[in-house]
Coordinates of C-alpha atoms in Angstrom, one line a residue:
Chain A
X587 CA 0.0 0.0 0.0
X588 CA 3.1 2.2 0.5
X589 CA 3.2 2.9 -3.3
X590 CA -0.3 4.4 -3.4
X591 CA 0.6 7.1 -1.0
X592 CA 3.1 8.6 -3.4
X593 CA 1.0 7.9 -6.6
X594 CA -0.6 11.3 -6.5
X595 CA 2.9 12.7 -7.1
X596 CA 4.0 9.8 -9.5
X597 CA 1.0 9.7 -11.8
X598 CA 1.0 13.4 -13.0
X599 CA 4.8 13.2 -13.3
X600 CA 4.5 10.0 -15.8
X601 CA 1.6 11.6 -17.5
X602 CA 3.7 14.9 -18.1
X603 CA 6.8 12.9 -19.4
X604 CA 4.8 10.8 -21.8
X605 CA 2.7 13.6 -22.9
X606 CA 5.9 15.7 -23.5
X607 CA 7.5 12.8 -25.6
X608 CA 4.3 12.5 -27.6
X609 CA 4.2 16.3 -28.3
X610 CA 4.2 15.8 -32.0
X611 CA 0.9 13.7 -31.9
X612 CA -1.8 16.1 -30.8
X613 CA -4.4 13.4 -30.6
X614 CA -2.1 11.2 -28.3
X615 CA -1.5 14.1 -26.1
X616 CA -5.1 15.1 -25.7
X617 CA -6.3 11.6 -25.0
X618 CA -3.2 10.7 -22.7
X619 CA -3.6 13.9 -20.9
X620 CA -7.1 13.2 -20.0
X621 CA -6.6 9.5 -19.1
X622 CA -3.9 10.7 -16.8
X623 CA -6.0 13.1 -15.0
X624 CA -8.7 10.4 -14.7
X625 CA -6.1 8.0 -13.2
X626 CA -5.3 10.8 -10.7
X627 CA -8.8 11.0 -9.7
X628 CA -9.2 7.2 -9.1
X629 CA -6.0 7.0 -7.1
X630 CA -7.2 9.9 -4.9
X631 CA -10.4 8.3 -4.2
X632 CA -8.7 4.8 -3.3
X633 CA -6.2 6.8 -1.0
X634 CA -9.1 8.7 0.6
X635 CA -10.9 5.3 1.3
X636 CA -7.8 3.9 3.0
X637 CA -7.3 7.2 5.1
X638 CA -10.8 7.1 6.0
X639 CA -10.9 3.7 7.4
X640 CA -7.4 3.1 8.8
X641 CA -6.3 6.6 9.9
X642 CA -3.3 8.8 8.8
X643 CA -0.8 7.1 6.4
X644 CA 2.8 7.9 5.9
X645 CA 5.7 6.7 4.1
X646 CA 9.3 7.6 4.6
X647 CA 11.0 8.2 1.2
X648 CA 14.2 6.2 0.7
X649 CA 13.7 4.5 4.0
X650 CA 15.4 7.3 5.9
X651 CA 13.7 7.2 9.5
X652 CA 11.5 10.0 10.2
X653 CA 13.1 13.2 11.4
X654 CA 16.0 12.8 9.1
X655 CA 14.4 11.9 5.7
X656 CA 11.5 13.3 3.9
X657 CA 8.1 12.0 5.1
X658 CA 5.1 11.9 3.0
X659 CA 2.0 12.0 5.1
X660 CA -1.7 11.8 4.1
X661 CA -4.3 12.6 6.8
X662 CA -8.0 13.2 6.0
X663 CA -7.6 16.9 5.0
X664 CA -4.8 16.0 2.6
X665 CA -6.7 13.1 1.1
X666 CA -9.7 15.4 0.5
X667 CA -7.6 18.0 -1.1
X668 CA -5.9 15.5 -3.5
X669 CA -9.5 14.3 -4.6
X670 CA -10.4 17.9 -5.3
X671 CA -7.2 18.3 -7.5
X672 CA -8.1 14.9 -9.2
X673 CA -11.6 16.3 -9.9
X674 CA -10.6 19.7 -11.3
X675 CA -7.8 18.0 -13.3
X676 CA -10.3 15.6 -14.9
X677 CA -12.9 18.1 -15.7
X678 CA -10.4 20.7 -16.9
X679 CA -8.7 18.2 -19.1
X680 CA -11.8 17.5 -21.1
X681 CA -12.7 21.2 -21.4
X682 CA -9.1 21.7 -22.5
X683 CA -9.7 19.3 -25.5
X684 CA -11.7 22.1 -27.2
X685 CA -10.6 25.3 -25.4
X686 CA -6.7 25.0 -25.8
X687 CA -5.7 25.9 -29.4
X688 CA -3.2 24.0 -31.5
X689 CA -0.4 26.6 -30.8
X690 CA -0.6 26.3 -27.1
X691 CA -1.0 22.4 -27.5
X692 CA 2.2 22.2 -29.5
X693 CA 3.9 24.4 -26.8
X694 CA 3.3 21.5 -24.4
X695 CA 0.1 22.5 -22.6
X696 CA -0.7 18.9 -21.1
X697 CA 2.9 18.3 -19.9
X698 CA 2.7 21.6 -18.0
X699 CA -0.8 21.0 -16.8
X700 CA 0.3 17.8 -15.2
X701 CA 3.6 19.1 -13.8
X702 CA 1.4 21.8 -12.1
X703 CA -0.8 19.1 -10.7
X704 CA 2.4 17.1 -9.4
X705 CA 3.4 20.2 -7.5
X706 CA 0.0 20.8 -6.2
X707 CA -0.4 17.3 -4.9
X708 CA 3.2 17.2 -3.6
X709 CA 2.3 20.3 -1.3
X710 CA -0.9 18.5 -0.2
X711 CA 0.8 15.4 1.0
X712 CA 4.3 16.4 2.1
X713 CA 5.3 16.3 5.7
X714 CA 8.5 18.3 5.5
X715 CA 8.6 22.0 5.6
X716 CA 11.4 22.4 3.2
X717 CA 9.9 19.9 0.8
X718 CA 6.7 21.9 0.9
X719 CA 8.9 24.8 -0.4
X720 CA 10.3 22.7 -3.3
X721 CA 6.7 21.4 -4.3
X722 CA 5.7 25.2 -4.2
X723 CA 8.5 26.0 -6.7
X724 CA 7.4 23.2 -8.9
X725 CA 3.9 24.4 -8.9
X726 CA 4.9 28.2 -9.5
X727 CA 7.3 27.4 -12.4
X728 CA 4.7 25.4 -14.2
X729 CA 2.0 28.1 -13.4
X730 CA 4.4 30.8 -14.8
X731 CA 4.6 29.0 -18.1
X732 CA 0.9 28.3 -18.3
X733 CA 0.1 32.0 -17.6
X734 CA 2.7 33.4 -20.2
X735 CA 2.6 31.2 -23.0
X736 CA 0.7 32.0 -26.1
X737 CA 2.4 35.4 -25.4
X738 CA -0.3 38.1 -26.1
X739 CA 0.8 41.5 -24.9
X740 CA -1.7 41.6 -22.1
X741 CA -0.8 38.0 -20.9
X742 CA 2.8 39.5 -20.5
X743 CA 1.8 42.1 -18.2
X744 CA -0.3 39.6 -16.0
X745 CA 2.8 37.1 -16.1
X746 CA 5.3 39.8 -14.9
X747 CA 3.0 40.7 -11.8
X748 CA 2.3 37.3 -10.9
X749 CA 5.9 35.9 -11.1
X750 CA 7.3 38.9 -9.2
X751 CA 4.8 38.6 -6.3
X752 CA 5.2 34.9 -6.2
X753 CA 9.1 34.9 -6.2
X754 CA 8.9 37.5 -3.3
X755 CA 6.7 35.2 -1.5
X756 CA 9.1 32.3 -1.9
X757 CA 12.1 34.3 -0.7
X758 CA 10.0 35.1 2.5
X759 CA 8.9 31.5 2.9
X760 CA 12.6 30.4 2.6
X761 CA 13.7 33.0 5.2
X762 CA 11.0 31.6 7.6
X763 CA 12.1 28.2 7.1
X764 CA 15.8 29.1 7.6
X765 CA 14.9 31.0 10.9
X766 CA 12.8 28.1 12.1
X767 CA 15.5 25.6 11.4
X768 CA 18.0 27.8 13.1
X769 CA 15.9 27.8 16.3
X770 CA 14.6 24.2 16.4
X771 CA 17.0 22.2 14.2
X772 CA 14.5 20.2 12.3
X773 CA 12.4 20.4 9.2
X774 CA 10.1 17.7 9.6
X775 CA 6.5 19.1 10.4
X776 CA 5.5 16.4 13.0
X777 CA 8.9 16.7 14.7
X778 CA 8.5 20.6 14.7
X779 CA 5.1 20.1 16.4
X780 CA 6.7 17.8 19.0
X781 CA 9.7 20.0 19.8
X782 CA 7.7 23.2 19.9
X783 CA 5.3 21.7 22.3
X784 CA 8.0 21.2 24.8
X785 CA 10.2 24.2 24.3
X786 CA 9.2 27.5 25.6
X787 CA 8.0 30.4 23.3
X788 CA 10.5 32.8 21.9
X789 CA 10.3 35.8 19.7
X790 CA 12.1 33.9 17.0
X791 CA 9.3 31.5 16.7
X792 CA 6.7 34.3 16.2
X793 CA 8.8 36.0 13.6
X794 CA 9.0 32.8 11.7
X795 CA 5.3 32.5 12.0
X796 CA 4.7 36.0 10.6
X797 CA 7.1 35.2 7.6
X798 CA 5.0 32.1 7.0
X799 CA 1.7 34.1 7.3
X800 CA 2.9 36.6 4.8
X801 CA 4.5 34.1 2.3
X802 CA 1.3 31.9 2.3
X803 CA -0.9 34.8 2.5
X804 CA 0.5 36.2 -0.8
X805 CA 0.0 32.7 -2.4
X806 CA -3.6 32.5 -1.0
X807 CA -4.5 36.1 -1.9
X808 CA -5.4 37.4 1.4
X809 CA -5.8 41.1 2.3
X810 CA -3.6 43.1 1.8
X811 CA -1.4 40.9 -0.3
X812 CA -3.9 39.9 -3.1
X813 CA -3.4 42.6 -5.8
X814 CA -1.6 40.2 -8.0
X815 CA -4.5 38.0 -8.3
X816 CA -7.1 40.0 -10.2
X817 CA -4.4 41.4 -12.2
X818 CA -3.5 38.1 -13.6
X819 CA -6.2 35.5 -13.4
X820 CA -8.4 36.8 -16.2
X821 CA -5.6 36.8 -18.8
X822 CA -4.9 33.1 -19.7
X823 CA -7.4 30.8 -21.5
X824 CA -10.5 29.9 -19.6
X825 CA -9.2 26.3 -18.8
X826 CA -6.1 27.6 -17.4
X827 CA -7.7 30.3 -15.4
X828 CA -10.4 27.6 -14.0
X829 CA -7.5 25.5 -12.8
X830 CA -5.7 28.5 -11.2
X831 CA -8.8 29.7 -9.6
X832 CA -9.7 26.4 -8.3
X833 CA -6.6 25.1 -7.0
X834 CA -3.5 27.4 -6.8
X835 CA -4.9 29.8 -4.1
X836 CA -6.3 26.8 -2.3
X837 CA -2.7 25.5 -2.0
X838 CA -1.8 28.6 -0.1
X839 CA -4.8 28.2 2.1
X840 CA -4.0 24.5 2.8
X841 CA -0.4 25.5 3.7
X842 CA -1.6 28.2 6.1
X843 CA -4.0 25.8 7.7
X844 CA -1.3 23.1 8.0
X845 CA 1.1 25.3 9.6
X846 CA -1.2 27.2 11.8
X847 CA -2.8 24.1 13.2
X848 CA 0.4 21.9 13.6
X849 CA 3.3 24.1 14.2
X850 CA 2.3 27.6 15.4
X851 CA -0.3 27.0 17.9
X852 CA 1.4 28.3 21.0
X853 CA 0.5 32.0 20.7
X854 CA -3.1 31.7 19.8
X855 CA -4.2 35.1 21.1
X856 CA -1.7 36.7 18.8
X857 CA -1.6 34.7 15.6
X858 CA -5.1 33.6 15.3
X859 CA -6.7 36.9 16.3
X860 CA -4.7 38.5 13.7
X861 CA -5.9 35.8 11.1
X862 CA -9.4 36.7 12.0
X863 CA -8.9 40.4 11.3
X864 CA -7.1 39.6 8.1
X865 CA -10.0 37.4 7.3
X866 CA -12.6 40.1 7.8
X867 CA -10.7 42.6 5.5
X868 CA -10.2 40.0 2.9
X869 CA -13.9 39.2 2.7
X870 CA -14.9 42.7 2.5
X871 CA -12.2 44.1 0.0
X872 CA -12.7 41.1 -2.3
X873 CA -16.5 41.5 -2.6
X874 CA -16.4 45.3 -2.9
X875 CA -13.7 45.0 -5.5
X876 CA -16.0 42.6 -7.4
X877 CA -19.0 44.9 -7.2
X878 CA -17.1 47.6 -9.2
X879 CA -16.0 45.2 -11.9
X880 CA -17.5 44.6 -15.5
X881 CA -15.3 42.0 -16.9
X882 CA -16.7 38.6 -16.1
X883 CA -13.5 36.9 -15.2
X884 CA -12.2 40.0 -13.3
X885 CA -15.3 39.9 -11.2
X886 CA -15.1 36.3 -10.6
X887 CA -11.4 36.6 -9.5
X888 CA -12.3 39.3 -6.9
X889 CA -14.7 36.8 -5.6
X890 CA -12.0 34.2 -5.1
X891 CA -10.4 36.7 -2.6
X892 CA -13.6 37.2 -0.6
X893 CA -14.1 33.5 -0.5
X894 CA -10.6 33.0 0.9
X895 CA -11.6 35.3 3.6
X896 CA -14.1 32.9 4.6
X897 CA -11.5 29.9 4.7
X898 CA -9.2 32.0 6.8
X899 CA -11.9 33.1 9.2
X900 CA -12.6 29.4 10.1
X901 CA -8.8 29.0 10.7
X902 CA -8.8 32.0 13.0
X903 CA -11.6 30.9 15.1
X904 CA -9.9 27.7 15.7
X905 CA -12.5 25.4 17.0
X906 CA -13.3 21.8 15.8
X907 CA -16.5 23.0 14.2
X908 CA -14.9 26.0 12.5
X909 CA -12.1 23.9 11.0
X910 CA -14.9 21.4 9.8
X911 CA -16.6 24.4 8.2
X912 CA -13.3 25.5 6.4
X913 CA -13.0 22.2 5.1
X914 CA -16.5 21.9 3.7
X915 CA -16.0 25.5 2.3
X916 CA -12.8 24.6 0.5
X917 CA -14.5 21.7 -1.2
X918 CA -17.5 23.6 -2.1
X919 CA -15.5 26.6 -3.4
X920 CA -13.1 24.7 -5.6
X921 CA -15.8 23.0 -7.4
X922 CA -18.1 26.1 -7.7
X923 CA -15.4 28.5 -8.6
X924 CA -13.7 26.3 -11.4
X925 CA -17.2 25.9 -12.7
X926 CA -17.8 29.5 -12.9
X927 CA -14.6 30.1 -14.8
X928 CA -15.4 27.4 -17.2
X929 CA -18.7 28.9 -17.9
X930 CA -17.1 32.2 -18.5
X931 CA -15.0 30.5 -21.1
X932 CA -18.2 29.2 -22.9
X933 CA -19.8 32.7 -22.7
X934 CA -16.6 34.0 -24.3
X935 CA -16.8 31.5 -27.0
X936 CA -20.4 32.1 -27.8
X937 CA -20.3 35.9 -27.7
X938 CA -16.8 36.8 -28.3
X939 CA -16.3 38.9 -25.2
X940 CA -15.8 38.8 -21.4
X941 CA -17.3 42.2 -21.0
X942 CA -20.6 42.3 -19.3
X943 CA -21.8 45.3 -21.4
X944 CA -20.9 43.5 -24.6
X945 CA -22.9 40.1 -24.1
X946 CA -26.5 39.2 -23.6
X947 CA -29.4 37.2 -24.5
X948 CA -27.9 33.8 -23.6
X949 CA -31.1 32.8 -21.8
X950 CA -32.9 32.9 -25.0
X951 CA -30.3 31.0 -27.1
X952 CA -28.8 28.7 -24.5
X953 CA -31.3 28.1 -21.7
X954 CA -29.4 25.1 -20.6
X955 CA -26.2 26.9 -20.1
X956 CA -28.1 29.5 -18.0
X957 CA -29.3 26.9 -15.6
X958 CA -25.8 25.3 -15.4
X959 CA -24.6 29.0 -14.5
X960 CA -27.3 29.2 -11.8
X961 CA -26.2 26.2 -9.9
X962 CA -22.5 27.3 -9.0
X963 CA -23.4 31.0 -8.8
X964 CA -26.3 30.5 -6.3
X965 CA -24.1 28.1 -4.5
X966 CA -21.3 30.7 -4.1
X967 CA -23.7 33.1 -2.6
X968 CA -24.9 30.5 -0.2
X969 CA -28.6 29.7 -1.3
X970 CA -29.9 26.4 0.2
X971 CA -30.0 23.5 -0.7
X972 CA -26.6 23.9 -2.6
X973 CA -23.2 23.3 -1.1
X974 CA -22.3 26.9 -0.4
X975 CA -25.2 27.2 2.2
X976 CA -24.0 24.5 4.4
X977 CA -20.3 25.6 4.3
X978 CA -21.4 29.2 5.3
X979 CA -23.9 27.9 7.8
X980 CA -21.3 25.8 9.6
X981 CA -18.7 28.7 9.6
X982 CA -21.2 31.2 11.1
X983 CA -22.4 28.9 13.7
X984 CA -18.9 28.4 14.7
X985 CA -18.5 32.2 14.9
X986 CA -21.6 32.5 17.0
X987 CA -20.3 29.8 19.4
X988 CA -17.2 31.6 20.2
X989 CA -19.3 34.9 20.3
X990 CA -17.3 36.6 17.8
X991 CA -20.1 38.6 16.5
X992 CA -18.0 41.0 14.4
X993 CA -16.8 38.5 12.0
X994 CA -20.3 36.8 11.7
X995 CA -21.8 40.2 10.8
X996 CA -19.0 40.7 8.2
X997 CA -19.6 37.2 6.8
X998 CA -23.4 37.7 6.5
X999 CA -23.1 41.1 4.7
X1000 CA -20.4 39.7 2.3
X1001 CA -22.6 36.9 1.5
X1002 CA -25.5 39.2 0.5
X1003 CA -23.1 41.3 -1.7
X1004 CA -21.9 38.0 -3.3
X1005 CA -25.5 37.3 -4.3
X1006 CA -25.7 40.8 -5.6
X1007 CA -22.7 40.2 -8.0
X1008 CA -24.0 36.8 -9.2
X1009 CA -27.3 38.4 -10.0
X1010 CA -25.4 41.1 -11.9
X1011 CA -23.7 38.6 -14.0
X1012 CA -27.0 36.7 -14.4
X1013 CA -28.9 39.9 -15.6
X1014 CA -26.0 41.1 -17.9
X1015 CA -25.0 37.8 -19.5
X1016 CA -28.2 35.7 -19.6
X1017 CA -31.2 37.9 -19.1
X1018 CA -31.0 41.2 -20.9
X1019 CA -31.2 41.3 -24.7
X1020 CA -27.9 41.4 -26.8
X1021 CA -26.8 44.9 -27.2
X1022 CA -27.9 46.2 -30.6
X1023 CA -24.7 47.8 -31.5
X1024 CA -22.5 44.8 -31.1
X1025 CA -25.2 42.5 -32.6
X1026 CA -23.9 42.5 -36.2
X1027 CA -20.4 41.9 -35.4
X1028 CA -21.1 39.0 -33.2
X1029 CA -23.4 37.1 -35.5
X1030 CA -20.3 35.5 -37.3
X1031 CA -18.6 34.7 -34.0
X1032 CA -20.6 31.5 -33.0
X1033 CA -18.4 28.8 -34.6
X1034 CA -18.8 26.0 -32.3
X1035 CA -20.1 22.7 -33.7
X1036 CA -22.4 20.8 -31.5
X1037 CA -19.8 18.2 -30.8
X1038 CA -17.5 20.8 -29.6
X1039 CA -20.2 22.5 -27.4
X1040 CA -21.0 19.1 -25.8
X1041 CA -17.4 18.7 -24.8
X1042 CA -17.2 22.1 -23.3
X1043 CA -20.4 21.7 -21.4
X1044 CA -19.9 18.2 -20.2
X1045 CA -17.2 19.2 -17.6
X1046 CA -19.5 21.9 -16.4
X1047 CA -22.4 19.5 -16.0
X1048 CA -20.1 17.2 -13.9
X1049 CA -19.1 20.0 -11.6
X1050 CA -22.7 21.3 -11.3
X1051 CA -23.8 17.7 -10.2
X1052 CA -21.0 17.6 -7.7
X1053 CA -22.2 20.9 -6.3
X1054 CA -25.8 19.6 -5.9
X1055 CA -24.5 16.3 -4.4
X1056 CA -22.5 18.1 -1.8
X1057 CA -25.6 20.1 -0.9
X1058 CA -27.7 17.1 -0.8
X1059 CA -25.3 14.8 0.8
X1060 CA -23.8 17.5 3.2
X1061 CA -24.3 15.4 6.4
X1062 CA -21.8 12.7 5.3
X1063 CA -19.4 15.4 4.1
X1064 CA -19.7 17.1 7.4
X1065 CA -18.8 13.9 9.3
X1066 CA -15.8 13.5 7.3
X1067 CA -14.8 17.3 7.7
X1068 CA -15.3 16.9 11.4
X1069 CA -13.0 13.9 11.6
X1070 CA -10.5 15.7 9.5
X1071 CA -10.8 18.8 11.9
X1072 CA -10.1 16.6 14.9
X1073 CA -7.0 15.2 13.3
X1074 CA -5.9 18.8 12.6
X1075 CA -6.6 20.1 16.2
X1076 CA -5.0 17.0 17.9
X1077 CA -1.6 16.5 16.2
X1078 CA -0.9 13.3 18.2
X1079 CA -2.2 11.0 15.5
X1080 CA -0.1 12.9 12.9
X1081 CA 3.0 12.7 15.1
X1082 CA 2.4 9.0 15.6
X1083 CA 1.8 8.2 12.1
X1084 CA 5.1 10.0 11.1
X1085 CA 7.2 8.4 13.7
X1086 CA 5.7 4.9 13.4
X1087 CA 3.9 5.1 16.6
X1088 CA 7.2 4.8 18.7
X1089 CA 7.2 8.2 20.1
Chain B
X92 CA 31.2 37.0 11.8
X93 CA 27.4 36.6 12.4
X94 CA 27.1 40.4 13.0
X95 CA 28.8 41.2 9.7
X96 CA 26.6 38.7 7.9
X97 CA 23.5 40.0 9.5
X98 CA 24.3 43.3 8.2
X99 CA 25.0 42.0 4.7
X100 CA 21.7 40.1 4.7
X101 CA 19.9 43.3 5.7
X102 CA 21.6 45.3 3.0
X103 CA 20.7 42.7 0.4
X104 CA 17.0 42.6 1.4
X105 CA 16.9 46.5 1.3
X106 CA 18.6 46.7 -2.0
X107 CA 16.4 43.9 -3.2
X108 CA 13.1 45.5 -2.3
X109 CA 14.2 48.9 -3.5
X110 CA 15.0 47.5 -6.9
X111 CA 11.8 45.8 -7.1
X112 CA 9.9 48.9 -6.5
X113 CA 11.6 50.5 -9.5
X114 CA 9.9 50.6 -12.7
X115 CA 12.5 49.0 -15.0
X116 CA 12.0 45.3 -15.8
X117 CA 15.7 44.7 -15.5
X118 CA 16.1 46.2 -12.0
X119 CA 13.1 44.0 -11.1
X120 CA 15.1 40.9 -11.9
X121 CA 18.2 42.3 -10.1
X122 CA 16.0 42.9 -7.1
X123 CA 14.6 39.4 -7.2
X124 CA 18.2 37.9 -7.4
X125 CA 19.1 40.0 -4.2
X126 CA 16.1 38.9 -2.4
X127 CA 16.8 35.1 -3.3
X128 CA 20.4 35.4 -2.0
X129 CA 19.5 37.3 1.1
X130 CA 17.3 34.4 2.0
X131 CA 20.0 31.9 1.3
X132 CA 22.4 33.7 3.4
X133 CA 19.8 34.1 6.2
X134 CA 19.5 30.3 6.4
X135 CA 23.2 29.9 6.5
X136 CA 23.6 32.3 9.4
X137 CA 20.6 31.3 11.2
X138 CA 21.7 27.8 11.4
X139 CA 24.8 28.8 13.1
X140 CA 28.3 29.3 11.8
X141 CA 31.0 26.8 12.6
X142 CA 34.5 27.4 11.2
X143 CA 36.9 24.8 10.0
X144 CA 35.1 21.7 11.4
X145 CA 33.7 19.8 8.3
X146 CA 31.0 17.3 9.2
X147 CA 33.3 14.2 8.5
X148 CA 33.0 12.1 11.6
X149 CA 35.1 9.0 12.2
X150 CA 33.4 6.0 13.7
X151 CA 35.4 6.3 17.0
X152 CA 34.3 9.9 17.8
X153 CA 30.7 9.4 16.8
X154 CA 29.4 11.0 20.1
X155 CA 30.9 14.4 19.6
X156 CA 28.6 15.5 17.0
X157 CA 27.9 18.9 18.5
X158 CA 31.3 20.3 17.6
X159 CA 30.8 19.8 13.8
X160 CA 29.3 22.1 11.1
X161 CA 25.7 21.3 10.3
X162 CA 25.5 20.1 6.7
X163 CA 21.8 20.3 6.3
X164 CA 21.5 24.1 5.8
X165 CA 24.1 23.9 3.0
X166 CA 22.0 21.3 1.3
X167 CA 19.0 23.5 1.6
X168 CA 20.8 26.4 0.3
X169 CA 22.1 24.4 -2.7
X170 CA 18.6 23.2 -3.3
X171 CA 17.4 26.9 -3.1
X172 CA 20.1 28.1 -5.4
X173 CA 19.3 25.5 -8.1
X174 CA 15.7 26.3 -8.0
X175 CA 16.3 30.2 -8.1
X176 CA 18.7 29.6 -11.0
X177 CA 15.8 27.8 -12.9
X178 CA 13.3 30.3 -12.1
X179 CA 15.6 33.2 -13.0
X180 CA 16.2 31.9 -16.4
X181 CA 12.5 31.7 -16.9
X182 CA 12.1 35.3 -15.8
X183 CA 14.9 36.5 -18.1
X184 CA 13.2 34.9 -21.0
X185 CA 9.8 36.4 -19.9
X186 CA 11.0 40.0 -19.7
X187 CA 13.0 39.5 -23.0
X188 CA 9.8 38.5 -24.7
X189 CA 7.9 41.4 -22.9
X190 CA 10.6 43.8 -24.1
X191 CA 10.3 42.6 -27.7
X192 CA 6.6 42.9 -27.6
X193 CA 6.4 46.2 -26.0
X194 CA 9.8 47.9 -27.2
X195 CA 10.3 49.2 -23.6
X196 CA 11.4 47.9 -20.2
X197 CA 9.1 50.3 -18.3
X198 CA 6.4 48.4 -16.4
X199 CA 3.9 51.3 -17.0
X200 CA 4.1 50.9 -20.7
X201 CA 2.9 47.4 -20.4
X202 CA -0.4 48.3 -19.2
X203 CA -3.2 47.5 -21.7
X204 CA -5.4 50.2 -22.8

């Protein structure tokens, strides 16, 4: 079973290599890229089953015993995140069959996509803080290329901003690791948790914690470090921006949660109250930024930020219920957000524009697509019985339990504003008539065959079905999330799994 | 020695951030190099400096580990250098492409209409 634990890294890597070798044959690339993503999803589900039944799994790479070698650890939280990566990888791969043009395919779209997935999965399952840095870099370099290639002028601007901010974040992360190692003398996360539990607090640890907060905060896109995100996410092709929106910022959130539940938990009134304040500002600035936008993808990008605020809020509240809520929220958000970006891509295909003032009338011509948009949009706003309602409900209940009424009020207001933005998209894109002045130009633009249309809509359908399923089966998912939250809050199991139970 | 290195690191961070805030793309890259190297030096210094005691330990003296230099930070720095080298190569190609497309290395000129 040991091999299964590292398969989420190996499968994308193997897929990337083979897809790269076959880069001359476009058809092979397309088929292989999709098959590899499906394989990843299957392995992720199997891994989840094992972790769900038998508890936390770990493997020592190269048989080096725990604090010296690199440990790969999969707890429930990691396993759920790997499944999410699998789902998004599979659906986006199908979407990419049509959305990615021949030129980008020849540049190696599929190898890059799978290297990106390898980095994401590696970050999810590693148990070593320096190894986490390495996986972040793997993920970043792949995302740099995915963002920049195809090389149109506006993409360049987006890429320069994205690359700069992420490199600054990496440098800070590295500095944090260095200081932490200098103080504690270990890089293994379980060992760090163990040693910090014994050793008294010092300023050096808090400074390291703040460096991590800033570094992961830049990657997750929290206030006031999010400015690169809306500046870059609306430039690449829809498939790429969907995978960025769904997974990349969530890796930052994952790292924040991992580090601030396992390692830096000894100064709660400082770190976690700071996190709550950040969460409030993130929610509000994100949603207010969105209200002012008229580009469909820019608007959605600002919503990513406000949703990140909800996740960080749960981390800041730091109760079992809040962390379970975060988990449900991440699951719901990855699915709904990627779906909205995929739909925006279809709208662009049908109407030739992302700008809300230049599109319209889609409800008349494509009622099915309109319904499909409603599902993730209403879920994002938190309308029952869709997935977003339960996620927000748990988070707000957790907030009321610890009597933090400010953050609850902020969360509720932001939720209403989210609904407002989603209705704005609905009104402008689907409900109102096509603007007359642009009508003529657009009439030639719809050049999708019905086969292509089906391939674009199929992944959207899948994600919408998942959103509904999460909403209807939320009790089971909440059970899993609660279990995962308990694992996060009590690191004994995690430490035992890493050290093989002998500590 | 630590004090000198601390000042060097601080200087590198300051120079790096200053260069990143400039508008020129080339200075941006130079700033990123400074930041990366400052972090590498920080790991090196934070892990403690031990002069002239390479961590080659004979079997007999295996108990006196504390006296030797710690090899792990150096391995970490090496990894970080390799990674930043790769990333830097990409950034250089990126700004070269951007320069060709825009005809200027001023970031403000890149902004779309």
